[in-house]
């Protein structure tokens, strides 16, 4: 590369003080490089979002052409007054509360343990990550069989041990247990991979030094591994919260939102009203309420992180 | 410097080539997609939602049409069953690119018809081909009618029926003298006795059905029981709740009497019901006749299918739905295409003995009375159910796989599990329905 040889008269300041002056060719390259993403982004994210905002003010239906009659804010008012919407929203939050802590802690524990393996490390990495690659429909099918009352693996094991058989698919606590267990098994591989990658960035001499100072394995994990992984944990946590809030497929496939809609997440509520009942405008309003909540959670998280970094830097 | 240039030129060239190739490859569908026209890839474009056994039968019927009409090409597209199918059918028709022929459940017809998405049968040329009221099961034809206009040619009736294990029925002493059916029974008490006898014969359960996480099946079952006593639960196109409280409480008490006594499990899903009935651990199975093909495959299972007897009330009722053939509304469709569509529909009706292999009762009377159908067993045993068919009440929110079935079905599942009393279940159904009767309908229906 020729640029390496160019002598510099003075070191450039790290933070640009004056107005930005990027060369024209670089600007063009920037536009060209981001164009494919921007087109897709505008076409499939911003566009539908704008259409959704417009739809939410009309009594639009999916069975008729056009927007339908203008109804103003009444779709929003009805969504906010519908107890089933808030119930569904609570179910999404509940699912997040049930799944996020174990998914973070288990992934960390498994990554640390797999990292300490002397033999077969690759096997454990693959074994822990493999379920994540399986499509949710397949996972749901397998677990549905295991949970099936009377004939499934779980009920049989429970009754063989002489324990009361939980109703995994037909009762609310059973349903939550069923879907949380399945989700743990299925998705914890992703966080596991993030942690495994972050673990490899921790320099080995830190452990060596700690060992020389007489730190045992548990102390090493507590004093070195966990603090060094803090940025990863923060990332894993927000990704997991957002992923859990967006839950739909596993609950839909395993329980259909039942029993008695007691596990129906908010996305299934939107799906049910928007597609099953053809109430497009109403569904759009519900989507936007939910969208705002997700954005608020992300913004709060971002703000919290920023505040923490600035306050710790000061 | 020259290295960068070469790379950039290479990238530009490659990108350009890829773009041209891509455009060329999809120019025809892309162009027709942009101008919003349906590409006329065949003379008859047919959309349906059949996979598995039904799908295979439908393919046979399409092939029969191709054989008998060599000049007419047919392109059949199979879409995902249920809401994905209806969403696509509605959106495609509303935006002016519908198929020539589509399938719909009759329970879903009122909304599609009220939205102006369907061509009335009168204007399709079908009556001229002999597709008229007198050739159809009356209940199905009536359900295809909205405000006096017929919008669909019913292909079948698929009722909720009673499966029984013939060996266990013999052991339980329930078979008639000829051994080809059940002894006649009538009323809740006699039915209960039969289920008890089956429980003794099987040693485990008298009857099974898919309950857990299956609101549609729960609704079909309950709707059948309740319809023996009272009329539809909503009237006036779904704007008014018309529940008969006493009848509904009695119906809930009856369905609970089976689960509470342990004659049937309180919780069981479809695979569980299948496993228990297939292995002779349950004498009766309550399900749709469309399950026949899957039980045929079970080795050593000797079963039969009959309509449900009268349970509550004087006459038997069969909860049912129908697949029907429709010509979606398209102002641009040429007369020649419409004529081909009508010939295709007529051919499917004439060929519906093939369709009956999937368990369905043909709605087309010439087929229903033909030898080709009457030689099919157990299909011929429950033809009467098509005449006693009770469909979903007519409303914008009802129908196969609808949100309504999910909501009301969930309450029924809770009642079947013994979680709520008949009185509370009735109140819960009222509350469920109130959501729909007070919501703003997507389409106004007369």
Short mmCIF file of C-alpha atoms in Angstrom, two decimals, chain B:
data_model
loop_
_atom_site.label_atom_id
_atom_site.label_comp_id
_atom_site.label_asym_id
_atom_site.label_seq_id
_atom_site.Cartn_x
_atom_site.Cartn_y
_atom_site.Cartn_z
CA UNK B 1 -3.33 3.35 -7.07
CA UNK B 2 -3.80 1.12 -10.09
CA UNK B 3 -4.58 -1.79 -7.77
CA UNK B 4 -7.52 0.09 -6.24
CA UNK B 5 -8.80 1.11 -9.64
CA UNK B 6 -8.72 -2.42 -10.93
CA UNK B 7 -10.56 -3.69 -7.91
CA UNK B 8 -13.18 -1.00 -8.15
CA UNK B 9 -13.69 -1.60 -11.85
CA UNK B 10 -13.92 -5.32 -11.20
CA UNK B 11 -16.49 -4.81 -8.47
CA UNK B 12 -18.49 -2.42 -10.63
CA UNK B 13 -18.44 -4.80 -13.54
CA UNK B 14 -19.41 -7.76 -11.39
CA UNK B 15 -22.24 -5.86 -9.73
CA UNK B 16 -23.55 -4.64 -13.06
CA UNK B 17 -23.47 -8.13 -14.48
CA UNK B 18 -25.25 -9.59 -11.48
CA UNK B 19 -27.93 -6.91 -11.67
CA UNK B 20 -28.52 -7.43 -15.39
CA UNK B 21 -28.70 -11.17 -14.98
CA UNK B 22 -31.10 -10.81 -12.09
CA UNK B 23 -33.34 -8.41 -13.98
CA UNK B 24 -33.36 -10.59 -17.06
CA UNK B 25 -34.21 -13.68 -15.03
CA UNK B 26 -37.26 -12.19 -13.41
CA UNK B 27 -38.24 -9.53 -15.90
CA UNK B 28 -41.59 -11.04 -16.84
CA UNK B 29 -42.97 -11.68 -13.33
CA UNK B 30 -41.32 -8.48 -12.14
CA UNK B 31 -42.83 -6.38 -14.89
CA UNK B 32 -46.26 -7.91 -14.48
CA UNK B 33 -45.90 -7.55 -10.71
CA UNK B 34 -45.10 -3.85 -11.06
CA UNK B 35 -48.07 -3.14 -13.29
CA UNK B 36 -50.22 -5.23 -10.97
CA UNK B 37 -51.45 -7.88 -13.36
CA UNK B 38 -51.63 -11.59 -12.73
CA UNK B 39 -49.24 -13.26 -15.18
CA UNK B 40 -51.36 -15.53 -17.33
CA UNK B 41 -49.17 -18.55 -16.93
CA UNK B 42 -52.08 -20.93 -17.39
CA UNK B 43 -55.71 -20.91 -18.48
CA UNK B 44 -56.94 -21.66 -14.98
CA UNK B 45 -55.00 -20.47 -11.95
CA UNK B 46 -56.20 -22.36 -8.89
CA UNK B 47 -55.30 -21.65 -5.27
CA UNK B 48 -55.94 -24.12 -2.50
CA UNK B 49 -54.73 -24.99 0.98
CA UNK B 50 -54.52 -28.77 0.78
CA UNK B 51 -51.48 -30.74 1.77
CA UNK B 52 -51.05 -34.36 2.86
CA UNK B 53 -53.78 -36.79 1.85
CA UNK B 54 -56.21 -34.07 0.75
CA UNK B 55 -53.46 -32.46 -1.29
CA UNK B 56 -52.72 -35.74 -3.08
CA UNK B 57 -56.42 -36.26 -3.86
CA UNK B 58 -56.71 -32.72 -5.21
CA UNK B 59 -53.74 -33.31 -7.50
CA UNK B 60 -55.46 -36.43 -8.86
CA UNK B 61 -58.60 -34.40 -9.57
CA UNK B 62 -56.58 -31.72 -11.35
CA UNK B 63 -54.95 -34.39 -13.48
CA UNK B 64 -58.36 -35.83 -14.35
CA UNK B 65 -59.41 -32.38 -15.54
CA UNK B 66 -56.28 -32.03 -17.68
CA UNK B 67 -56.97 -35.42 -19.22
CA UNK B 68 -60.58 -34.61 -20.09
CA UNK B 69 -59.86 -31.02 -21.20
CA UNK B 70 -56.66 -31.31 -23.23
CA UNK B 71 -56.77 -27.70 -24.46
CA UNK B 72 -56.97 -26.10 -21.01
CA UNK B 73 -53.94 -25.69 -18.78
CA UNK B 74 -54.23 -25.57 -14.98
CA UNK B 75 -51.73 -24.14 -12.54
CA UNK B 76 -52.40 -25.07 -8.94
CA UNK B 77 -50.76 -23.27 -6.04
CA UNK B 78 -50.87 -24.66 -2.52
CA UNK B 79 -50.69 -22.07 0.25
CA UNK B 80 -50.38 -22.54 4.01
CA UNK B 81 -53.62 -23.76 5.64
CA UNK B 82 -55.68 -21.30 7.62
CA UNK B 83 -54.95 -17.63 8.11
CA UNK B 84 -51.94 -17.40 5.77
CA UNK B 85 -54.15 -18.68 2.96
CA UNK B 86 -57.06 -16.36 3.68
CA UNK B 87 -54.81 -13.34 4.09
CA UNK B 88 -53.22 -13.97 0.70
CA UNK B 89 -56.52 -14.71 -1.03
CA UNK B 90 -58.07 -11.54 0.36
CA UNK B 91 -55.09 -9.30 -0.36
CA UNK B 92 -54.58 -10.66 -3.88
CA UNK B 93 -58.25 -10.24 -4.72
CA UNK B 94 -58.53 -6.80 -3.16
CA UNK B 95 -55.50 -5.64 -5.15
CA UNK B 96 -56.87 -6.97 -8.43
CA UNK B 97 -54.65 -10.04 -8.91
CA UNK B 98 -56.79 -12.94 -7.75
CA UNK B 99 -56.60 -16.55 -8.91
CA UNK B 100 -59.34 -17.78 -11.24
CA UNK B 101 -60.56 -20.41 -8.82
CA UNK B 102 -60.03 -20.56 -5.07
CA UNK B 103 -61.04 -22.74 -2.14
CA UNK B 104 -62.72 -21.36 0.93
CA UNK B 105 -64.29 -22.81 4.03
CA UNK B 106 -67.98 -21.94 4.00
CA UNK B 107 -67.63 -20.70 7.57
CA UNK B 108 -65.25 -18.05 6.21
CA UNK B 109 -67.52 -17.12 3.31
CA UNK B 110 -69.76 -14.42 4.90
CA UNK B 111 -66.94 -11.93 5.34
CA UNK B 112 -65.34 -12.62 1.94
CA UNK B 113 -68.73 -12.23 0.23
CA UNK B 114 -69.64 -9.09 2.17
CA UNK B 115 -66.29 -7.57 1.20
CA UNK B 116 -67.15 -8.02 -2.46
CA UNK B 117 -64.28 -10.43 -3.06
CA UNK B 118 -66.35 -13.21 -4.63
CA UNK B 119 -68.21 -13.46 -7.93
CA UNK B 120 -71.83 -14.58 -7.45
CA UNK B 121 -72.36 -18.05 -8.93
CA UNK B 122 -75.08 -16.65 -11.20
CA UNK B 123 -72.50 -14.61 -13.08
CA UNK B 124 -69.94 -17.35 -13.60
CA UNK B 125 -71.75 -19.51 -16.13
CA UNK B 126 -71.90 -22.37 -13.61
CA UNK B 127 -75.74 -22.59 -13.55
CA UNK B 128 -75.62 -23.17 -17.33
CA UNK B 129 -73.34 -26.16 -16.69
CA UNK B 130 -75.92 -27.63 -14.31
CA UNK B 131 -74.45 -26.41 -11.04
CA UNK B 132 -77.75 -25.56 -9.35
CA UNK B 133 -79.29 -25.76 -5.89
CA UNK B 134 -81.08 -29.07 -6.46
CA UNK B 135 -77.74 -30.84 -6.95
CA UNK B 136 -76.26 -29.99 -3.55
CA UNK B 137 -76.65 -30.97 0.09
CA UNK B 138 -79.16 -28.28 1.18
CA UNK B 139 -77.29 -27.25 4.35
CA UNK B 140 -74.08 -26.58 2.41
CA UNK B 141 -75.85 -24.69 -0.38
CA UNK B 142 -77.63 -22.57 2.19
CA UNK B 143 -74.37 -21.73 3.94
CA UNK B 144 -72.91 -20.66 0.58
CA UNK B 145 -75.70 -18.09 0.34
CA UNK B 146 -75.53 -14.58 1.75
CA UNK B 147 -78.52 -12.25 1.46
CA UNK B 148 -80.10 -14.47 -1.17
CA UNK B 149 -77.03 -14.60 -3.41
CA UNK B 150 -74.98 -17.78 -3.80
CA UNK B 151 -71.22 -17.20 -3.85
CA UNK B 152 -69.68 -20.68 -3.85
CA UNK B 153 -70.09 -24.21 -5.13
CA UNK B 154 -69.70 -26.46 -2.06
CA UNK B 155 -67.29 -29.34 -2.65
CA UNK B 156 -67.95 -31.30 0.53
CA UNK B 157 -69.23 -31.33 4.07
CA UNK B 158 -66.74 -32.28 6.74
CA UNK B 159 -68.58 -32.99 9.98
CA UNK B 160 -67.39 -33.67 13.50
CA UNK B 161 -68.04 -37.39 13.94
CA UNK B 162 -67.80 -40.32 16.29
CA UNK B 163 -64.96 -42.78 15.69
CA UNK B 164 -65.16 -46.10 17.50
CA UNK B 165 -62.87 -49.04 17.91
CA UNK B 166 -64.91 -51.92 16.46
CA UNK B 167 -63.21 -54.66 18.52
CA UNK B 168 -63.78 -52.80 21.78
CA UNK B 169 -67.36 -52.00 20.75
CA UNK B 170 -68.02 -55.70 20.26
CA UNK B 171 -66.51 -56.45 23.67
CA UNK B 172 -68.64 -53.70 25.20
CA UNK B 173 -71.78 -55.06 23.55
CA UNK B 174 -72.43 -51.87 21.62
CA UNK B 175 -72.52 -53.34 18.11
CA UNK B 176 -75.77 -53.92 16.27
CA UNK B 177 -76.91 -57.33 15.11
CA UNK B 178 -75.22 -57.06 11.73
CA UNK B 179 -72.00 -55.95 13.38
CA UNK B 180 -71.50 -53.11 10.92
CA UNK B 181 -72.58 -50.23 13.15
CA UNK B 182 -73.50 -49.22 16.67
CA UNK B 183 -76.78 -50.11 18.31
CA UNK B 184 -79.12 -47.15 18.02
CA UNK B 185 -78.84 -44.81 20.98
CA UNK B 186 -80.50 -41.57 21.86
CA UNK B 187 -80.03 -39.01 24.55
CA UNK B 188 -77.28 -38.09 26.97
CA UNK B 189 -77.94 -40.96 29.38
CA UNK B 190 -77.64 -43.70 26.76
CA UNK B 191 -74.54 -42.10 25.30
CA UNK B 192 -72.97 -41.90 28.74
CA UNK B 193 -73.71 -45.60 29.29
CA UNK B 194 -72.03 -46.43 25.98
CA UNK B 195 -68.91 -44.47 26.95
CA UNK B 196 -68.87 -46.26 30.33
CA UNK B 197 -69.10 -49.62 28.59
CA UNK B 198 -66.20 -48.62 26.33
CA UNK B 199 -64.13 -47.63 29.34
CA UNK B 200 -64.64 -51.07 30.83
CA UNK B 201 -63.75 -52.71 27.53
CA UNK B 202 -60.59 -50.70 26.95
CA UNK B 203 -59.52 -50.70 30.58
CA UNK B 204 -58.39 -47.10 30.32
CA UNK B 205 -60.71 -44.55 28.73
CA UNK B 206 -64.17 -44.57 27.25
CA UNK B 207 -63.47 -41.73 24.88
CA UNK B 208 -60.69 -39.34 23.92
CA UNK B 209 -60.45 -36.10 22.04
CA UNK B 210 -57.89 -33.42 21.42
CA UNK B 211 -58.48 -30.82 24.14
CA UNK B 212 -55.23 -29.24 25.25
CA UNK B 213 -54.19 -26.24 23.15
CA UNK B 214 -56.81 -27.16 20.55
CA UNK B 215 -59.58 -24.58 20.88
CA UNK B 216 -61.07 -25.34 17.46
CA UNK B 217 -61.78 -28.98 18.30
CA UNK B 218 -63.18 -27.97 21.69
CA UNK B 219 -65.49 -25.49 19.98
CA UNK B 220 -66.66 -28.02 17.36
CA UNK B 221 -67.55 -30.50 20.07
CA UNK B 222 -69.27 -28.00 22.31
CA UNK B 223 -71.07 -26.29 19.45
CA UNK B 224 -72.51 -29.66 18.45
CA UNK B 225 -73.78 -30.40 21.96
CA UNK B 226 -75.24 -26.92 22.46
CA UNK B 227 -76.89 -26.82 19.02
CA UNK B 228 -79.05 -29.76 20.04
CA UNK B 229 -80.84 -27.44 22.45
CA UNK B 230 -80.69 -23.92 21.06
CA UNK B 231 -80.02 -21.75 18.04
CA UNK B 232 -76.85 -19.86 17.09
CA UNK B 233 -75.02 -18.07 19.91
CA UNK B 234 -74.88 -14.82 17.92
CA UNK B 235 -77.39 -13.43 15.43
CA UNK B 236 -77.84 -10.36 13.22
CA UNK B 237 -74.53 -10.94 11.41
CA UNK B 238 -72.73 -11.28 14.70
CA UNK B 239 -73.86 -8.05 16.32
CA UNK B 240 -76.16 -9.57 18.93
CA UNK B 241 -75.45 -12.25 21.55
CA UNK B 242 -78.29 -14.76 21.62
CA UNK B 243 -77.12 -17.34 24.13
CA UNK B 244 -79.74 -19.45 25.85
CA UNK B 245 -78.21 -19.52 29.33
CA UNK B 246 -80.08 -22.58 30.57
CA UNK B 247 -79.20 -24.56 27.44
CA UNK B 248 -75.56 -23.55 27.64
CA UNK B 249 -75.28 -24.50 31.31
CA UNK B 250 -76.88 -27.85 30.54
CA UNK B 251 -74.39 -28.38 27.68
CA UNK B 252 -71.43 -27.55 29.91
CA UNK B 253 -72.76 -29.88 32.60
CA UNK B 254 -73.01 -32.67 30.03
CA UNK B 255 -69.49 -32.30 28.63
CA UNK B 256 -68.13 -32.05 32.17
CA UNK B 257 -69.98 -35.22 33.19
CA UNK B 258 -67.69 -37.14 30.80
CA UNK B 259 -64.40 -35.66 31.96
CA UNK B 260 -65.27 -35.47 35.66
CA UNK B 261 -66.18 -39.14 35.82
CA UNK B 262 -62.83 -40.06 34.26
CA UNK B 263 -64.53 -41.49 31.19
CA UNK B 264 -62.29 -39.27 29.11
CA UNK B 265 -59.08 -37.43 30.01
CA UNK B 266 -59.36 -33.80 31.04
CA UNK B 267 -56.20 -32.89 29.23
CA UNK B 268 -54.91 -34.48 26.06
CA UNK B 269 -53.62 -33.09 22.80
CA UNK B 270 -54.02 -34.36 19.24
CA UNK B 271 -51.03 -36.70 19.28
CA UNK B 272 -52.13 -38.07 22.64
CA UNK B 273 -55.65 -38.76 21.39
CA UNK B 274 -54.20 -40.39 18.30
CA UNK B 275 -51.90 -42.61 20.34
CA UNK B 276 -54.58 -43.69 22.84
CA UNK B 277 -57.22 -44.43 20.21
CA UNK B 278 -54.77 -46.15 17.87
CA UNK B 279 -53.58 -48.52 20.59
CA UNK B 280 -57.04 -49.48 21.82
CA UNK B 281 -56.76 -47.60 25.11
CA UNK B 282 -59.87 -45.60 24.28
CA UNK B 283 -63.10 -46.83 22.71
CA UNK B 284 -64.39 -43.62 21.16
CA UNK B 285 -62.63 -40.72 19.49
CA UNK B 286 -64.39 -37.40 18.95
CA UNK B 287 -62.87 -35.72 15.92
CA UNK B 288 -63.37 -34.60 12.35
CA UNK B 289 -63.79 -37.23 9.63
CA UNK B 290 -60.63 -35.84 8.00
CA UNK B 291 -58.68 -37.99 10.47
CA UNK B 292 -59.80 -41.18 8.69
CA UNK B 293 -56.79 -41.36 6.32
CA UNK B 294 -54.31 -41.17 9.21
CA UNK B 295 -56.07 -43.96 11.18
CA UNK B 296 -56.24 -46.14 8.06
CA UNK B 297 -52.47 -46.36 8.24
CA UNK B 298 -52.55 -47.84 11.75
CA UNK B 299 -51.95 -51.58 11.56
CA UNK B 300 -54.33 -53.73 13.56
CA UNK B 301 -56.77 -50.92 14.32
CA UNK B 302 -60.28 -51.96 13.39
CA UNK B 303 -62.35 -48.79 13.51
CA UNK B 304 -65.54 -47.33 12.14
CA UNK B 305 -67.04 -43.86 11.92
CA UNK B 306 -70.66 -42.82 12.52
CA UNK B 307 -72.51 -39.56 13.10
CA UNK B 308 -72.99 -38.55 16.72
CA UNK B 309 -76.38 -39.65 18.08
CA UNK B 310 -78.80 -37.06 19.46
CA UNK B 311 -77.24 -36.01 22.76
CA UNK B 312 -79.22 -33.14 24.27
CA UNK B 313 -82.46 -32.38 22.51
CA UNK B 314 -84.57 -34.53 20.23
CA UNK B 315 -82.54 -34.67 16.99
CA UNK B 316 -78.93 -35.39 16.14
CA UNK B 317 -76.75 -32.42 15.24
CA UNK B 318 -73.43 -32.47 13.40
CA UNK B 319 -71.04 -29.58 13.72
CA UNK B 320 -69.60 -29.17 10.25
CA UNK B 321 -67.81 -27.00 7.81
CA UNK B 322 -67.41 -27.27 4.04
CA UNK B 323 -64.71 -26.70 1.48
CA UNK B 324 -66.19 -24.73 -1.37
CA UNK B 325 -65.04 -23.52 -4.79
CA UNK B 326 -65.20 -19.82 -5.50
CA UNK B 327 -64.31 -17.53 -8.37
CA UNK B 328 -62.74 -14.47 -6.75
CA UNK B 329 -63.93 -11.13 -8.08
CA UNK B 330 -61.79 -9.73 -10.91
CA UNK B 331 -63.30 -7.09 -13.22
CA UNK B 332 -60.53 -7.71 -15.75
CA UNK B 333 -61.02 -11.44 -16.15
CA UNK B 334 -62.00 -12.30 -19.72
CA UNK B 335 -65.16 -14.23 -20.48
CA UNK B 336 -63.05 -17.07 -21.85
CA UNK B 337 -61.10 -17.37 -18.59
CA UNK B 338 -64.31 -17.32 -16.57
CA UNK B 339 -65.73 -20.08 -18.78
CA UNK B 340 -62.61 -22.20 -18.19
CA UNK B 341 -62.86 -21.58 -14.46
CA UNK B 342 -66.47 -22.76 -14.47
CA UNK B 343 -65.57 -25.90 -16.42
CA UNK B 344 -62.79 -26.61 -13.95
CA UNK B 345 -65.16 -26.26 -10.98
CA UNK B 346 -67.73 -28.52 -12.62
CA UNK B 347 -65.05 -31.11 -13.28
CA UNK B 348 -63.92 -31.07 -9.64
CA UNK B 349 -67.52 -31.55 -8.49
CA UNK B 350 -68.04 -34.46 -10.89
CA UNK B 351 -64.79 -35.98 -9.67
CA UNK B 352 -65.49 -35.52 -5.97
CA UNK B 353 -65.63 -39.27 -5.32
CA UNK B 354 -61.83 -39.00 -5.38
CA UNK B 355 -62.09 -36.18 -2.88
CA UNK B 356 -64.17 -38.42 -0.60
CA UNK B 357 -61.14 -40.66 -0.06
CA UNK B 358 -60.03 -38.00 2.40
CA UNK B 359 -63.13 -38.73 4.48
CA UNK B 360 -65.25 -35.82 3.28
CA UNK B 361 -68.88 -36.20 2.24
CA UNK B 362 -69.31 -34.90 -1.32
CA UNK B 363 -71.76 -32.00 -1.44
CA UNK B 364 -72.50 -32.71 -5.12
CA UNK B 365 -75.50 -35.06 -4.97
CA UNK B 366 -74.78 -36.93 -8.24
CA UNK B 367 -71.48 -38.02 -6.67
CA UNK B 368 -72.95 -38.52 -3.22
CA UNK B 369 -75.42 -41.04 -4.74
CA UNK B 370 -72.90 -42.65 -7.07
CA UNK B 371 -71.48 -46.13 -6.71
CA UNK B 372 -67.99 -44.67 -6.68
CA UNK B 373 -68.81 -42.96 -3.40
CA UNK B 374 -71.24 -45.46 -1.87
CA UNK B 375 -68.61 -48.19 -2.12
CA UNK B 376 -66.37 -46.19 0.24
CA UNK B 377 -66.50 -47.24 3.86
CA UNK B 378 -66.71 -45.76 6.46
CA UNK B 379 -67.45 -42.61 4.43
CA UNK B 380 -70.94 -43.78 3.41
CA UNK B 381 -71.90 -44.28 7.08
CA UNK B 382 -72.13 -40.64 8.05
CA UNK B 383 -73.64 -38.99 4.97
CA UNK B 384 -76.60 -38.06 7.15
CA UNK B 385 -74.34 -35.79 9.17
CA UNK B 386 -74.02 -33.51 6.14
CA UNK B 387 -77.78 -33.00 6.22
CA UNK B 388 -77.78 -32.25 9.96
CA UNK B 389 -74.84 -29.89 9.55
CA UNK B 390 -74.58 -26.99 11.96
CA UNK B 391 -72.07 -24.38 10.77
CA UNK B 392 -70.44 -21.52 12.66
CA UNK B 393 -72.85 -18.62 13.12
CA UNK B 394 -72.60 -16.05 10.37
CA UNK B 395 -70.43 -13.11 11.46
CA UNK B 396 -67.27 -11.29 10.42
CA UNK B 397 -65.24 -12.91 13.18
CA UNK B 398 -66.32 -16.58 13.01
CA UNK B 399 -65.06 -19.45 10.90
CA UNK B 400 -62.32 -22.02 10.58
CA UNK B 401 -59.26 -21.12 12.66
CA UNK B 402 -60.71 -17.73 13.58
CA UNK B 403 -59.82 -15.64 16.59
CA UNK B 404 -63.38 -16.30 17.78
CA UNK B 405 -62.80 -20.08 17.80
CA UNK B 406 -59.59 -19.55 19.75
CA UNK B 407 -61.24 -17.34 22.35
CA UNK B 408 -64.44 -19.29 22.90
CA UNK B 409 -62.59 -22.60 22.56
CA UNK B 410 -60.21 -21.57 25.35
CA UNK B 411 -63.15 -21.14 27.73
CA UNK B 412 -64.54 -24.53 26.71
CA UNK B 413 -61.14 -26.17 27.30
CA UNK B 414 -61.12 -24.70 30.80
CA UNK B 415 -64.60 -26.08 31.42
CA UNK B 416 -63.65 -29.53 30.06
CA UNK B 417 -60.76 -29.57 32.49
CA UNK B 418 -63.22 -28.92 35.31
CA UNK B 419 -61.65 -25.55 36.11
CA UNK B 420 -64.93 -23.61 36.00
CA UNK B 421 -68.55 -24.42 36.73
CA UNK B 422 -71.19 -24.47 33.98
CA UNK B 423 -72.59 -21.19 35.26
CA UNK B 424 -69.21 -19.46 35.18
CA UNK B 425 -68.35 -20.95 31.81
CA UNK B 426 -71.55 -19.54 30.37
CA UNK B 427 -70.78 -16.11 31.78
CA UNK B 428 -67.24 -16.38 30.37
CA UNK B 429 -68.56 -17.19 26.89
CA UNK B 430 -70.80 -14.14 27.10
CA UNK B 431 -67.80 -12.01 28.02
CA UNK B 432 -65.77 -13.58 25.18
CA UNK B 433 -68.48 -12.74 22.67
CA UNK B 434 -68.95 -9.22 23.93
CA UNK B 435 -65.48 -8.36 22.64
CA UNK B 436 -66.59 -9.19 19.11
CA UNK B 437 -70.12 -7.86 19.16
CA UNK B 438 -68.90 -4.48 20.40
CA UNK B 439 -65.73 -4.25 18.25
CA UNK B 440 -65.82 -2.19 15.08
CA UNK B 441 -66.35 -4.70 12.26
CA UNK B 442 -63.82 -4.58 9.40
CA UNK B 443 -66.70 -4.87 6.93
CA UNK B 444 -70.33 -4.00 7.49
CA UNK B 445 -72.60 -6.96 6.89
CA UNK B 446 -76.30 -6.75 6.31
#
